[in-house]
Structure formats: structure tokens, C-alpha cells
Short mmCIF file of C-alpha atoms in Angstrom, two decimals:
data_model
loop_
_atom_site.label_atom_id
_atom_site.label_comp_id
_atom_site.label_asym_id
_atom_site.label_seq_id
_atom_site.Cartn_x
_atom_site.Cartn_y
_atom_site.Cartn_z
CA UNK A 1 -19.93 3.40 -2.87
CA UNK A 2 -20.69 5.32 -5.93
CA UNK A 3 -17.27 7.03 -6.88
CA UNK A 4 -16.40 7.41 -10.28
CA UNK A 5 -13.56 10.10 -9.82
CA UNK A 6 -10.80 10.03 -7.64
CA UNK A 7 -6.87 10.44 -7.31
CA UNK A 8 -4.28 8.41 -6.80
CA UNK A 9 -1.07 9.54 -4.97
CA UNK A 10 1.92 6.73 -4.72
CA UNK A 11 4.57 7.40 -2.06
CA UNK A 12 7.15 5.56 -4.48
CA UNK A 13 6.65 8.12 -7.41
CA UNK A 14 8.31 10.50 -5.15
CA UNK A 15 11.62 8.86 -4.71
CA UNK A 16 14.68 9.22 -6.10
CA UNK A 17 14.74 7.52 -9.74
CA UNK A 18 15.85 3.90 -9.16
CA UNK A 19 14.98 3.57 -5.86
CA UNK A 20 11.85 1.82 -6.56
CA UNK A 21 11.48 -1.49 -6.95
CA UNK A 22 7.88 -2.88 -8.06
CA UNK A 23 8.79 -6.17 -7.62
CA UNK A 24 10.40 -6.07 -4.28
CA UNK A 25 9.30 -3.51 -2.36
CA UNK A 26 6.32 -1.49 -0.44
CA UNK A 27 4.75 2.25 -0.53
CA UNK A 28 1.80 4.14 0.50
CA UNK A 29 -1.01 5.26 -1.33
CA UNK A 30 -3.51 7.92 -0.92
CA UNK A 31 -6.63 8.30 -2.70
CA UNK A 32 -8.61 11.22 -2.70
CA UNK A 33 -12.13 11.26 -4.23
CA UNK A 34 -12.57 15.18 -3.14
CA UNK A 35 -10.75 17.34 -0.64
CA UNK A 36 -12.82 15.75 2.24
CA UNK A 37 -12.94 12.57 1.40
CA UNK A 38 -8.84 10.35 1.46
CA UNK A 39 -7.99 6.93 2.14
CA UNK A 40 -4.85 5.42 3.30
CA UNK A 41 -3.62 1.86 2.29
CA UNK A 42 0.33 0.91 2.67
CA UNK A 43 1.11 -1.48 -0.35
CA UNK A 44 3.50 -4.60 -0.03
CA UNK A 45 4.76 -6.87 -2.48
CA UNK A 46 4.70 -10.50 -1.54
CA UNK A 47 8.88 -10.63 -1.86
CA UNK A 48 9.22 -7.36 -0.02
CA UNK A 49 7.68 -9.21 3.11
CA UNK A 50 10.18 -11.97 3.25
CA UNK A 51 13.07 -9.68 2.48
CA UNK A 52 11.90 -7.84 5.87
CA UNK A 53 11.20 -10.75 7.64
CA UNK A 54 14.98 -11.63 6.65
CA UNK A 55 16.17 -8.53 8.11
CA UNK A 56 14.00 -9.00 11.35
CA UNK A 57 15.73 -12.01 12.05
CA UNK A 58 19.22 -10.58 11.81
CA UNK A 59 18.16 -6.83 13.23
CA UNK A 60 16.08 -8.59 16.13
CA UNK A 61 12.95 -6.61 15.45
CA UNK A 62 9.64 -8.11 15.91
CA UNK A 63 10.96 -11.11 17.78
CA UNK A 64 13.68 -11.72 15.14
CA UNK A 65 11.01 -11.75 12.13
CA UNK A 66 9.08 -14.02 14.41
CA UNK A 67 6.19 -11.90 12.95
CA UNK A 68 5.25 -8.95 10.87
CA UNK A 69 2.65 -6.79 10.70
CA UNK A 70 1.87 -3.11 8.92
CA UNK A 71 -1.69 -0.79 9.59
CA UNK A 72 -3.67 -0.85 6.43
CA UNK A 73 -1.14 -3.46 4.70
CA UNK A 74 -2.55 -4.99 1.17
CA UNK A 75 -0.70 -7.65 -0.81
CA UNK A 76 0.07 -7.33 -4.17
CA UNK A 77 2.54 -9.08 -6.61
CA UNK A 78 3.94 -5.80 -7.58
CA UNK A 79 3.73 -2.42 -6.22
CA UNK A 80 3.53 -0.54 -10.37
CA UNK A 81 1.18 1.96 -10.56
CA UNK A 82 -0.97 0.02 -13.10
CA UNK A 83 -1.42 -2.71 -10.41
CA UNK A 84 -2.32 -0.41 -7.54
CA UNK A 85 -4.87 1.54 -9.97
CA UNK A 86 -6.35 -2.09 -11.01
CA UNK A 87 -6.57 -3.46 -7.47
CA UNK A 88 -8.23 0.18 -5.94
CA UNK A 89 -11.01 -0.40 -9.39
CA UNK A 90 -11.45 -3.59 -8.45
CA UNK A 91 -11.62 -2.84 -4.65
CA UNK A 92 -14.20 -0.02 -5.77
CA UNK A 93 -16.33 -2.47 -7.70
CA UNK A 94 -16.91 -5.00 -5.16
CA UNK A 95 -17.28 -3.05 -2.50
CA UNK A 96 -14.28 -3.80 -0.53
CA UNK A 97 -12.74 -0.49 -0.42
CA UNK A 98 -13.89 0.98 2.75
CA UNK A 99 -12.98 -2.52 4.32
CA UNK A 100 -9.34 -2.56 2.69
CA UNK A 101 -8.05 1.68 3.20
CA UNK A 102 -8.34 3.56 6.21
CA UNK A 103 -10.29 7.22 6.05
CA UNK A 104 -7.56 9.74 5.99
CA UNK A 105 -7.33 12.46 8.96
CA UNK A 106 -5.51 15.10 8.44
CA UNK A 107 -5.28 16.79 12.21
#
């Protein structure tokens, strides 16, 4: 892919202090290599999705946390911002990236 450069915007750096949870939790992330050029990915941590499941089941939603699904969801074991840096690097490296994020619209 060739990108060296590029920013990383996480949804969860926004919140209110507290409110954010690395370990149990999920949060989208933008990055922008130039003005033209942003990718979407939503982040979930491996505990978040059973602690939704869990409230599927007693909300009723997706056939009572029968199933669960998110666009552009990636697993991680924590949503920090060091992990979601090293996972887009790594993504970057191997070639994955276009595969993983979604190309950003803005319309």
C-alpha cells in the first residue's frame, strides 16, 4: 500500500473521562492518510461482545443474542490506543488493511 503517514482518530478519546473502558468495551476509528483518502473500522474487545450478547438475550435484540454482528468489526483484546495503533501497523505491513477498514465517504 505504500503509506508511511497517516492519522488516527479514536471515537473513545472523545468521551467523557471514565467512560472508557479498554478492556470491556468497543469504538470507532478513523484513519486518514490525506484529506481524500479515510478508512473506517469499528473496534471490539473480545469481553465487550459477550457483555452485548448478555444484554441481547435479556433486551430481545438480535434474536435474544442469538447472534451478533457489527460493519467493519475487528477483534482486539483491548480497545487502548497503543493496541489499535499496533494492529492498523501491523494491518499496514501485511497488507491486510484495505481488506480489514472500509474507505470512508463523506456525502
Amino acid at each position: 500500500m505504500g503509506r508511511d503517514k497517516y492519522k488516527v482518530w479514536i471515537e473513545a478519546e472523545e468521551w467523557v473521562e471514565g467512560e472508557w473502558n479498554v478492556h470491556n468495551d468497543n469504538t470507532d476509528v478513523i484513519v486518514e492518510f490525506d484529506i481524500w483518502d479515510r478508512w473506517v473500522a469499528s473496534f471490539f474487545t473480545y469481553s465487550n461482545i459477550n457483555k452485548l450478547i448478555e444484554n441481547n438475550q435479556n433486551t430481545g435484540e438480535c434474536l435474544c443474542g442469538k447472534y451478533f454482528w457489527a460493519a467493519n468489526m475487528l477483534l482486539v483484546d483491548e480497545v487502548s490506543r497503543k493496541r489499535i495503533q499496533e494492529v492498523i501497523e501491523h494491518l499496514i505491513n501485511k497488507n491486510e488493511f484495505e481488506g480489514v477498514f472500509k474507505k470512508f465517504c463523506d456525502e
